[in-house]
Coordinates of C-alpha atoms in Angstrom, one line a residue:
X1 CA -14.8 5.3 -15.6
X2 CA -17.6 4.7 -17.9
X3 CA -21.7 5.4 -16.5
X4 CA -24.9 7.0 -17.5
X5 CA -26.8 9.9 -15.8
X6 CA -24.2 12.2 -13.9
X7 CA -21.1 10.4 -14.1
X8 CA -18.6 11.3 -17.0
X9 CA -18.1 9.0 -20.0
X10 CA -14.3 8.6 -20.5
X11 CA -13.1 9.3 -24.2
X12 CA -10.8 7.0 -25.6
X13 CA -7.4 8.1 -26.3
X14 CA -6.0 9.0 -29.7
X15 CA -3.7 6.8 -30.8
X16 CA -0.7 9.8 -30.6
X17 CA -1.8 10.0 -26.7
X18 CA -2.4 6.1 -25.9
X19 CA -0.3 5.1 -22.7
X20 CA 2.4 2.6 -23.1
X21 CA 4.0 1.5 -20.3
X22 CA 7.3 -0.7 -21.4
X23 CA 9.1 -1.9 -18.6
X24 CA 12.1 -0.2 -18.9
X25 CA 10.5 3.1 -18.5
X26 CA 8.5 1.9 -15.9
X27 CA 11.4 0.8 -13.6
X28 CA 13.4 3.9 -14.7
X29 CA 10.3 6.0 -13.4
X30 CA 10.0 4.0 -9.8
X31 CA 14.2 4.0 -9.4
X32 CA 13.9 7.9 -9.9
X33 CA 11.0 8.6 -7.8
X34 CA 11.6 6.0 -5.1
X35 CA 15.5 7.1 -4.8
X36 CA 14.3 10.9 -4.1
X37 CA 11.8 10.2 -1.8
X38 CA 14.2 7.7 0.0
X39 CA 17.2 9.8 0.1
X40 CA 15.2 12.8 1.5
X41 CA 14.2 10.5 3.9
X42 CA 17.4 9.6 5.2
X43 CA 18.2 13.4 5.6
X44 CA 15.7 14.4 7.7
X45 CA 15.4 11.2 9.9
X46 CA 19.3 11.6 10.5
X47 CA 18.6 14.7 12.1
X48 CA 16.5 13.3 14.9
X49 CA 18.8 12.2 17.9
X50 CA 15.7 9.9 19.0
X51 CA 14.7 8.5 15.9
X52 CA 15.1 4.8 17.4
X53 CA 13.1 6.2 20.2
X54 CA 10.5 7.2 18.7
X55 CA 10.1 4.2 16.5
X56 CA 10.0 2.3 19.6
X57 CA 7.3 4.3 21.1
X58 CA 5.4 4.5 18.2
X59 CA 4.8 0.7 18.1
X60 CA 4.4 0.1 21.9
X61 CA 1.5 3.0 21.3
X62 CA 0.0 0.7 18.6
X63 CA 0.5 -2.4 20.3
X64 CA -1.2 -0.7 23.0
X65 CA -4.2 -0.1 21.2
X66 CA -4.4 -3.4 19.7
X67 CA -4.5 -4.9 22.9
X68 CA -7.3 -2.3 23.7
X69 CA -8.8 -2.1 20.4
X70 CA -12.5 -3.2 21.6
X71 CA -12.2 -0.6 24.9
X72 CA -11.0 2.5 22.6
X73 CA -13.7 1.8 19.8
X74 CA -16.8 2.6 22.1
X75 CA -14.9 5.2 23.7
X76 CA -14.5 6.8 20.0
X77 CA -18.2 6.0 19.7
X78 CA -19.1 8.0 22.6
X79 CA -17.0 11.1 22.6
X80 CA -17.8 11.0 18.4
X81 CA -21.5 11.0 18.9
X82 CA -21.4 13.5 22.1
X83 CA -19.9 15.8 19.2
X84 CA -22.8 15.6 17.1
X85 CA -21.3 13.1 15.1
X86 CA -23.0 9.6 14.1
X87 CA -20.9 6.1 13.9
X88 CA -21.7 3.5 11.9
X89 CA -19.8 -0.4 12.1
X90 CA -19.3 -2.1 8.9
X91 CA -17.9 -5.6 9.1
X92 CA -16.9 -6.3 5.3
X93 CA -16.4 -4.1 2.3
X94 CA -20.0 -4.7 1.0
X95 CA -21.4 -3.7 4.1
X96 CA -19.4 -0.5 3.9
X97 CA -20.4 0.3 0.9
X98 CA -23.9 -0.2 1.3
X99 CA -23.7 2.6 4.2
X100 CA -22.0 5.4 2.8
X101 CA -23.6 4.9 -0.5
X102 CA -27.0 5.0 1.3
X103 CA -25.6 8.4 3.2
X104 CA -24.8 10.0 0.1
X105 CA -28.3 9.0 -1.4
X106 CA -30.0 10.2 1.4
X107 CA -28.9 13.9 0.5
X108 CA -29.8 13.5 -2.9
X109 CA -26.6 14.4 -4.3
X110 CA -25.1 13.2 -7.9
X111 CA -21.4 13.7 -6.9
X112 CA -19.0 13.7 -4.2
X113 CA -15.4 14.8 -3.8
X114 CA -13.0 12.5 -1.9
X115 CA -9.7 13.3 0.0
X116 CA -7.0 10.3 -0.7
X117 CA -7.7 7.4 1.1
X118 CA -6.8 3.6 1.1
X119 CA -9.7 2.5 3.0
X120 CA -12.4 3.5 0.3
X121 CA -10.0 2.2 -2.1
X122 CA -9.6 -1.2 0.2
X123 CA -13.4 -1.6 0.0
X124 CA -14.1 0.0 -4.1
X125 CA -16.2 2.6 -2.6
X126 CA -16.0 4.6 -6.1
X127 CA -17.3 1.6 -8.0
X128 CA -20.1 1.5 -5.7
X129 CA -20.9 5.0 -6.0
X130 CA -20.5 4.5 -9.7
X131 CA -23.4 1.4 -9.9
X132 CA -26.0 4.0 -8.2
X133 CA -25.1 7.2 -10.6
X134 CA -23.0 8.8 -8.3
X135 CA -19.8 10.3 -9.7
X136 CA -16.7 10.2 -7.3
X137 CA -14.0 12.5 -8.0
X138 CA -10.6 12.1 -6.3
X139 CA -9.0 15.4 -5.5
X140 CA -5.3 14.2 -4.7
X141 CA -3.4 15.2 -7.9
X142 CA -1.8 12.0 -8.1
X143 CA -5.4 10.3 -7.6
X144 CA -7.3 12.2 -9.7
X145 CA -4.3 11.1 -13.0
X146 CA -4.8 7.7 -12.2
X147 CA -8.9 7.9 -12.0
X148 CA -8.9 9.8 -15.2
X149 CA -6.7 7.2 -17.0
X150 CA -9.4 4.8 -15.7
X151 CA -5.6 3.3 -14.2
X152 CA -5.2 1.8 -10.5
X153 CA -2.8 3.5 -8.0
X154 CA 0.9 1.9 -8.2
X155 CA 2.1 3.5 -5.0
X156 CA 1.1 4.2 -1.7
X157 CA 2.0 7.9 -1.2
X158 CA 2.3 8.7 -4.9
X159 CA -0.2 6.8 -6.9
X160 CA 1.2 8.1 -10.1
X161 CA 4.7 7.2 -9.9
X162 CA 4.5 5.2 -13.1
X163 CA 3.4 7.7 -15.0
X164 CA 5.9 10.7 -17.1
X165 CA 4.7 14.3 -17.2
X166 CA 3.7 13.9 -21.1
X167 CA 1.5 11.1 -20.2
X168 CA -0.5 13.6 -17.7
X169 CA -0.6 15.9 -20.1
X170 CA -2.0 13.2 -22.4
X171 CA -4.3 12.1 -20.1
X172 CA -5.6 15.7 -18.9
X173 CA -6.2 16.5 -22.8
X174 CA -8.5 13.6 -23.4
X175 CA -10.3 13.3 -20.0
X176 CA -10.0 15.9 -17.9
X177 CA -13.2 18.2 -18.9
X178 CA -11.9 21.8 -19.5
X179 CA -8.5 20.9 -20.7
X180 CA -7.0 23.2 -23.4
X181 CA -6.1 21.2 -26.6
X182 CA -3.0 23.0 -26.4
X183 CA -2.2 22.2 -22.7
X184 CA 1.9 21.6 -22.4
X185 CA 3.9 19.1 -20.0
X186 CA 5.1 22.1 -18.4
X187 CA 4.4 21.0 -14.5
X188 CA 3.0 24.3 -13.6
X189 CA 0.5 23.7 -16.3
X190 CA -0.4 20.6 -15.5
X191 CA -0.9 21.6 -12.1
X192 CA -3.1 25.1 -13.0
X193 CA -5.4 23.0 -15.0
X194 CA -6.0 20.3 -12.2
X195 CA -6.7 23.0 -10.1
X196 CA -9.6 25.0 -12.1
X197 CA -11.0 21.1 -12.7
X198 CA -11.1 20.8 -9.1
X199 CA -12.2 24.1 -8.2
X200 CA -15.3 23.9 -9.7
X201 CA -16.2 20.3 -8.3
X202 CA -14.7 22.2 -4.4
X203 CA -17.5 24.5 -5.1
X204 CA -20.3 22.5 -6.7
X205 CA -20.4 19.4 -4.2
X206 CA -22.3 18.5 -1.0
X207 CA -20.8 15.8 -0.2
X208 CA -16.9 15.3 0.7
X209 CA -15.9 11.8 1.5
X210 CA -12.1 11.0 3.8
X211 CA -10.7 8.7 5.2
X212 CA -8.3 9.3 8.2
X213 CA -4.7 9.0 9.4
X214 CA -5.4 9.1 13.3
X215 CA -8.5 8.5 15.2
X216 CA -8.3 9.9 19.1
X217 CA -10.4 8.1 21.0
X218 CA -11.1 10.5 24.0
X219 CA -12.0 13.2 22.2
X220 CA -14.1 12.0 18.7
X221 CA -11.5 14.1 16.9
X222 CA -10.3 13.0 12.8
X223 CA -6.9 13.6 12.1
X224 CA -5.9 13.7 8.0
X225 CA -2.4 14.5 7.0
X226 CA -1.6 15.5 3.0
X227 CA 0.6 17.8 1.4
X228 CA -1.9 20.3 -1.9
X229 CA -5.0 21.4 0.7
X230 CA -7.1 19.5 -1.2
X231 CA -8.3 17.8 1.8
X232 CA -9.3 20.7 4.1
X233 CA -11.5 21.5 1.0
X234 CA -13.6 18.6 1.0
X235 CA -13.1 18.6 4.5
X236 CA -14.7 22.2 5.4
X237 CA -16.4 22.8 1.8
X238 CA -19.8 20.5 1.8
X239 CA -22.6 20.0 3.6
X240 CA -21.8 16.5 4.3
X241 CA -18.7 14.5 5.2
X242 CA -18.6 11.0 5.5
X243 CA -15.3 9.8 6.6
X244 CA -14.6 5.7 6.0
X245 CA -11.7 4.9 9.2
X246 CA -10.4 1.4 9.8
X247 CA -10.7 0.3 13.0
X248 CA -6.7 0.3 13.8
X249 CA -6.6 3.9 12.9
X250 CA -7.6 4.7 16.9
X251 CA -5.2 6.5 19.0
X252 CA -6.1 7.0 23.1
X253 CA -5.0 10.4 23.6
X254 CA -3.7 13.4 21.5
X255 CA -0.2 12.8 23.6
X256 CA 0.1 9.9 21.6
X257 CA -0.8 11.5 18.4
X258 CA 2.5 14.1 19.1
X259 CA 4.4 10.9 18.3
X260 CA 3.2 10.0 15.0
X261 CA 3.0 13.6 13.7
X262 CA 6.9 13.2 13.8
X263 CA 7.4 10.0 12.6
X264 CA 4.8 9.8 9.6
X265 CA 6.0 13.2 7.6
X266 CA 9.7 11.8 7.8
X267 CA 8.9 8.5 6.3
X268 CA 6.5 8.9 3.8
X269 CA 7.6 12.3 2.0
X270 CA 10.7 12.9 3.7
X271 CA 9.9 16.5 5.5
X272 CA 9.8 17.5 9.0
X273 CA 6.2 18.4 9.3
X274 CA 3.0 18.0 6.9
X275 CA 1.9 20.6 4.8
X276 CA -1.8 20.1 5.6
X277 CA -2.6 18.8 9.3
X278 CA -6.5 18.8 9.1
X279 CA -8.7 17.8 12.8
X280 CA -12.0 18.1 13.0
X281 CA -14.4 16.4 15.8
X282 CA -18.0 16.2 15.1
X283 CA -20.3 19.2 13.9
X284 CA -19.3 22.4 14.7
X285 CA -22.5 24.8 14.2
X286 CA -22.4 27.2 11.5
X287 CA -19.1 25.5 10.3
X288 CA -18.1 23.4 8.2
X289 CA -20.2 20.4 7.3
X290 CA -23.3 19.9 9.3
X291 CA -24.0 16.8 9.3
X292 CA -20.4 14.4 9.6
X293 CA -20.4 10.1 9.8
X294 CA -18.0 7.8 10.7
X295 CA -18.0 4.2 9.1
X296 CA -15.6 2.0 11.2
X297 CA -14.5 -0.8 8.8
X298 CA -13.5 -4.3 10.3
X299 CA -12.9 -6.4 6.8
X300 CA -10.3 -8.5 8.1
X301 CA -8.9 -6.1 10.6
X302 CA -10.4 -8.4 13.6
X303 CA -8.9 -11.6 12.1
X304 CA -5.6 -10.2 11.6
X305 CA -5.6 -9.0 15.3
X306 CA -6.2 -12.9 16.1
X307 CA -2.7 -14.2 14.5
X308 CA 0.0 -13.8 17.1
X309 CA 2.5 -12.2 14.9
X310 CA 0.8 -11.3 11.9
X311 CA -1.0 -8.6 14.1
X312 CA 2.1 -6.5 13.9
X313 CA 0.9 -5.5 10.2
X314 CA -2.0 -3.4 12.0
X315 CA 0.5 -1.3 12.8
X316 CA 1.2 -0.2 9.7
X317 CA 0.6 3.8 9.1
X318 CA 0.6 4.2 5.6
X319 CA 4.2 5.7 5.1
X320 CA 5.3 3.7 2.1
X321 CA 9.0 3.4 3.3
X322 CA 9.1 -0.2 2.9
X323 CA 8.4 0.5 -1.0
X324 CA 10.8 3.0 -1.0
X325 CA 13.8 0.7 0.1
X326 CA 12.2 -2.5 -1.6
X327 CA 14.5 -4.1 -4.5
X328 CA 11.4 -5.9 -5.8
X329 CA 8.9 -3.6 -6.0
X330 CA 11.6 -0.9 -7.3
X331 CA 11.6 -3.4 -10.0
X332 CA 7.9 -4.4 -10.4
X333 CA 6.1 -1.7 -9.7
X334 CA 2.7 -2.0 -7.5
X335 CA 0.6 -3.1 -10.3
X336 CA 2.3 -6.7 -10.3
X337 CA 0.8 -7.4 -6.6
X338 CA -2.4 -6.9 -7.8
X339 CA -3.6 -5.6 -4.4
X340 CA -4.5 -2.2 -3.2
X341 CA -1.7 -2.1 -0.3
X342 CA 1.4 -3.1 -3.1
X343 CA 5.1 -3.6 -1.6
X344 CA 6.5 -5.1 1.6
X345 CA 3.5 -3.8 3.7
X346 CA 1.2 -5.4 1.1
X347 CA 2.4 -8.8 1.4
X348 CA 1.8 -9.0 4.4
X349 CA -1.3 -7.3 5.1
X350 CA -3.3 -8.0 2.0
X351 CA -3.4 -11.7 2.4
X352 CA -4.3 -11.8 6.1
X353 CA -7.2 -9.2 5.5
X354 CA -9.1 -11.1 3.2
X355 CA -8.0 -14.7 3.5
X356 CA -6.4 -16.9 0.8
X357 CA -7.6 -15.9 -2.2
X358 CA -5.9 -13.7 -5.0
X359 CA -3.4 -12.6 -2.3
X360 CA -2.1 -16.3 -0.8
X361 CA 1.2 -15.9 -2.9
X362 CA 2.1 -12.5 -1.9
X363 CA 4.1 -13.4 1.2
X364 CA 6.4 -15.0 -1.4
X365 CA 7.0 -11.7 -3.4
X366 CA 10.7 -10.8 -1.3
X367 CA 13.6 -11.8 -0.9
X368 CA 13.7 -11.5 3.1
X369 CA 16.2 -9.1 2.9
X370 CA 15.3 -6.8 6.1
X371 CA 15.5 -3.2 4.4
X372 CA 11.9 -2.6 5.0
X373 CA 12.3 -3.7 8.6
X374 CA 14.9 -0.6 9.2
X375 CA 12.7 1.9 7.1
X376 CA 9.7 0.8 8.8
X377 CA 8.6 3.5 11.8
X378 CA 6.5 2.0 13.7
X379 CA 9.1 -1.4 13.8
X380 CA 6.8 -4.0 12.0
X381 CA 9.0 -7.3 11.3
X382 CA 8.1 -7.6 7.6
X383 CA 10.5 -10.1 6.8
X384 CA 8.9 -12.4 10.3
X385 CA 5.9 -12.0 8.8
X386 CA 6.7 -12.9 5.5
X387 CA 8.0 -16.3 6.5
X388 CA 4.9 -17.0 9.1
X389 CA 2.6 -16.6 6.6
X390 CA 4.7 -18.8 4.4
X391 CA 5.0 -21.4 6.9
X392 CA 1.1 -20.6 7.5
X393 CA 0.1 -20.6 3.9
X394 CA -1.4 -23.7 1.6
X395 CA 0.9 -26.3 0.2
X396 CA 0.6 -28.8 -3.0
X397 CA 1.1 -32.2 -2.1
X398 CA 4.0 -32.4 -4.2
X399 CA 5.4 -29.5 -3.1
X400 CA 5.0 -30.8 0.6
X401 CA 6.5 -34.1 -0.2
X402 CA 9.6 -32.7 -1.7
X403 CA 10.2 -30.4 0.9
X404 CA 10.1 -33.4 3.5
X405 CA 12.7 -35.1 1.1
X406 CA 14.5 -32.5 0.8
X407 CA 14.6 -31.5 4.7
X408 CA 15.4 -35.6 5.4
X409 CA 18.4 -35.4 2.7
X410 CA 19.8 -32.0 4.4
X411 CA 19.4 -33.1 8.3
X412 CA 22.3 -35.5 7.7
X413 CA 25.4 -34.0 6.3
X414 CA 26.3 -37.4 5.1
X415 CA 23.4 -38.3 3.0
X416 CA 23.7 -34.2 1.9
X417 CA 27.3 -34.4 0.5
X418 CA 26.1 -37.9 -1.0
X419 CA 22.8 -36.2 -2.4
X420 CA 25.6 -33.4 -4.2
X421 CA 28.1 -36.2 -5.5
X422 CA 25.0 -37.5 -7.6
X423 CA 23.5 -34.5 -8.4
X424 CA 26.7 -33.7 -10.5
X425 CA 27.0 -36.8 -11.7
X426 CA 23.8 -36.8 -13.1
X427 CA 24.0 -33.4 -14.6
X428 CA 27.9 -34.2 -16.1
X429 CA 26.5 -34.7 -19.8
X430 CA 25.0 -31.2 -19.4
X431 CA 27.9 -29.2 -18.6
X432 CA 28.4 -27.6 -22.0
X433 CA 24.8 -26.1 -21.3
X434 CA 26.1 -23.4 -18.2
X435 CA 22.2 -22.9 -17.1
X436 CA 19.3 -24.9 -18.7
X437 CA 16.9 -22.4 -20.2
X438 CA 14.1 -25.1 -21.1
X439 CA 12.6 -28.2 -19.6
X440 CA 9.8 -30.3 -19.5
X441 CA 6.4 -30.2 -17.4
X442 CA 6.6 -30.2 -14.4
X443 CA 9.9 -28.4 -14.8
X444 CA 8.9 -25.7 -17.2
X445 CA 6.8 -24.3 -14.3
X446 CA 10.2 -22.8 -13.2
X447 CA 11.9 -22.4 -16.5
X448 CA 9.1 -20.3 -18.1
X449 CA 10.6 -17.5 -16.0
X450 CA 14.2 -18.6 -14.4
X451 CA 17.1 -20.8 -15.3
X452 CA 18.5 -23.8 -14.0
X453 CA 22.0 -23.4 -12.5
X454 CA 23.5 -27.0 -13.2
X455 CA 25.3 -28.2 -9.5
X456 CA 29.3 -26.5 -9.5
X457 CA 32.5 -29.5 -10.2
X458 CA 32.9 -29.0 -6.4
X459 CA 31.6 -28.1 -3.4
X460 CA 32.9 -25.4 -1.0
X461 CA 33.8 -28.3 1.7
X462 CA 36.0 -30.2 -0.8
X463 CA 37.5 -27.0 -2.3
X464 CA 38.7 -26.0 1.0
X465 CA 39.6 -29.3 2.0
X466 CA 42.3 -29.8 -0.9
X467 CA 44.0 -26.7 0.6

C-alpha cells in the first residue's frame, strides 16, 4: 500500500525475496491446505448425531429472516441505539465508505486497526481510508501477509493459503516495520514478530474497525467469531469502534444464535467451538470503547432478496466449505474469480450483488457437481443457483442461435442420430489427428484453452445394438 502522510510506503522486494507464484506450487499449497481443513471437517461434523438437523434449522432460521428482513432491521435499530449505540444505512459501497471514513475523521485519528472482515473488503473500505491519509492495518495474521505483500485474499477463512512460510518470512523482512533482517521461517518466529508489530498498533490506536458474524436483533448485541484474539483487541482496546454489518447478518433472538455457534466452527476450521466468541451491545460505561457505530450495508443485498432462488445465497455464513470440497477452485485458486467472495459461494453471490459486470461469467466457473451443496451448512443449492443464473445471464446472438439449433436437432432422436452420422463423416479425414489442438476464428475461441474431441466411429446406441 503506497501513500503519503501517515500511511507506510511499501519497499520493494529484493530480487532474492520477490514472490513467484508458479502454478504448480500454487495448487500444491490449496490441495494441502484445503485437504486438512476438509478432513478435520469431516471428523468433527461426524460426531454430531443431528448434523442434518441442524443444517436444516439453520436455513429455515435464515430463510426466516429473509422473509422478515425489513421487520428485524428496525428492531436492531432500536434495541442498538437504546444501548447507546448509533446506526447508520448505507445503500452502495461508496456510500459506506463515505460514512465510516467520515467517523474515523471525526476523531481525528491517522490509523485504525481492523478485525477480519469480508464486508469492508466487499466495499474497499482500506483503499478509502488510504485516499484520506488514514492507514488501515489488518490484524488477522493471515490478513495482515496479504496487506503487507500489497496481495488480495485467495480464501475465505485463510486468506494466505497461497502463500509458503519462506514467502512470509520474505514478506515480514521487507515490509513488516520492526522485522529482524535475520528473521527465520520458523512458524513460531513468524508468529512472535506479527505479534510485537501488532502490539504496538493494539496499543497506539483509537479507532478499531469489525465487521460481524451475527447480528441479534432484540437485543443490539455484535457477535464476531475468530480463532488468535486479535479481534477482542480492537474490539475492547480503542476509543472508537465502527463495525460495517451486512444487512443478512441479523438474527431474531440469541436461541437462534445457539444454532450457528455449532454449525459455523465445524465448517469453516473444523473444531467444535471458536477460540474467540466476542459480543458486545452498544456502550458500556467505563468499558471498552465509548463511542461504537453500526453501518448496515445493502449493496446488492436487497436485489438479491428479490430473485426467487438466487436469495438462497444470503444465506451464506462465511464458512468456506464449499472451497474446501470445490475441484475447481482446488485448482485455480481464488485469485482467478477475480471477486472478493472466490469459490462456489462466490459465483453465485458476487454476480447477483453487483449486477452483470466483471462477475456475469462466474456462474459458469463449476462443473455442477453438488459437493458444495453437501458441505454447505446452512443448505444453499449452489449448483441450482448456478444454472438460474446461467439460464438468467446474457447471451450472444450467436451463441443463442446455436443453442436453438442445437436443442431443435436433439428434441428428435431421429434428426440427433442423423446429426452424428454426418458429424463423423465430416470429421473422417481428420481421424489421424485424435483431438484438434488448433483452429480458426471463431473456433480458436475454444481451442486457445481446450481441445476438440473429434465425434467416436460409433455411437453407444449402435455399439450395443450389434450385440
Amino acid at each position: 500500500m503506497n501513500g503519503t502522510g501517515n500511511i507506510v510506503a511499501l519497499k520493494p522486494f529484493p530480487d532474492a525475496a520477490r514472490l513467484e507464484l508458479d502454478d504448480a506450487q500454487l495448487r500444491a499449497n490449496l490441495r494441502r491446505a484445503t485437504h486438512t481443513i476438509r478432513d478435520k471437517r469431516l471428523r468433527v461434523v461426524g460426531e454430531v448425531d443431528d448434523w442434518e438437523a441442524l443444517r436444516r434449522a439453520g436455513a429455515a432460521i435464515k430463510d426466516d429472516v429473509l422473509a422478515r428482513l425489513p421487520e428485524l432491521l428496525e428492531q436492531f435499530e432500536a434495541s442498538v441505539t437504546r444501548a447507546g449505540a448509533v446506526v447508520h444505512w448505507a445503500r452502495d459501497a461508496d456510500e459506506a465508505c463515505e460514512i465510516v471514513t467520515r467517523l474515523v475523521q471525526e476523531t481525528a485519528a491517522r490509523e485504525v486497526v481492523k478485525v477480519k472482515s469480508m464486508a469492508t473488503q466487499e466495499i474497499g473500505l482500506n483503499e478509502a481510508l488510504e485516499a484520506v491519509g488514514i492507514e488501515a492495518t489488518e490484524t488477522d495474521l493471515a490478513e495482515l501477509i496479504v496487506q503487507l505483500a500489497d496481495d488480495t485474499p485467495s480464501h475465505i477463512l485463510v486468506p494466505a493459503i497461497h502463500y509458503n512460510r519462506s514467502q512470509i518470512r520474505d514478506i515480514f523482512r521487507s515490509r513488516m516495520p520492526g522485522a529482524a533482517a535475520d528473521l527465520t521461517d520458523d512458524p513460531p518466529a513468524l508468529a512472535e514478530a506479527a505479534r510485537k508489530h501488532l502490539r504496538a498498533k493494539f496499543l497506539s490506536a483509537t479507532v478499531g474497525v469489525s465487521g460481524a458474524n451475527f447480528a441479534i436483533a432484540d437485543t443490539g448485541t455484535l457477535v464476531v467469531v475468530e480463532s488468535e484474539g486479535n479481534g477482542r483487541m480492537c474490539l475492547t482496546l480503542p476509543q472508537t469502534l465502527i463495525s460495517v454489518v451486512g444487512i443478512e447478518k441479523i438474527l431474531p433472538t440469541f436461541a437462534e444464535l445457539e444454532v450457528f455457534l455449532q454449525l459455523l466452527p465445524r465448517s469453516s476450521t473444523g473444531e467444535r467451538m471458536n477460540p474467540y466468541t466476542s459480543m458486545w451491545t452498544g456502550v458500556t460505561p467505563g468499558d471498552g470503547p465509548q463511542a461504537t457505530h453500526v453501518v448496515l450495508i445493502d449493496n446488492g443485498r436487497t436485489a438479491t432478496l428479490g430473485d426467487e432462488v438466487g436469495r438462497q445465497a444470503l444465506r451464506c455464513i462465511r464458512c468456506s466449505a464449499c472451497l474446501n470440497v470445490c475441484p475447481v477452485y482446488e485448482r485455480v485458486g481464488g485469485h482467478a474469480y477475480g471477486s472478493v467472495y472466490p469459490g462456489p459461494i462466490g459465483a453465485i453471490l458476487s454476480p447477483q450483488m453487483t449486477g452483470e459486470g466483471a462477475n456475469k461469467t462466474l456462474p459458469y466457473a463449476s462443473s455442477l457437481c453438488g459437493a458444495c451443496f453437501d458441505a454447505c451448512p446452512v443448505r444453499i443449492d449452489i449448483p441450482q443457483v448456478l444454472v438460474h443464473l446461467r439460464q438468467k445471464g446474457p447471451k450472444p446472438p450467436a451463441e443463442r442461435a446455436a443453442f436453438r439449433s442445437l436443442a431443435w436437432i436433439m428434441r428428435d432422436r431421429r434428426r440427433y442420430a442423423a446429426a452424428l452420422r454426418a458429424a463423423r463423416r465430416g470429421s473422417a479425414p481428420l481421424r489421424g489427428f485424435g483431438r484438434l489442438r488448433r483452429l480458426p476464428w471463431p473456433a480458436s475461441a475454444w481451442t486457445d484453452s481446450r481441445d476438440v474431441p473429434l465425434p467416436p466411429k460409433q455411437t453407444f446406441r449402435e455399439w450395443w445394438a450389434k450385440r
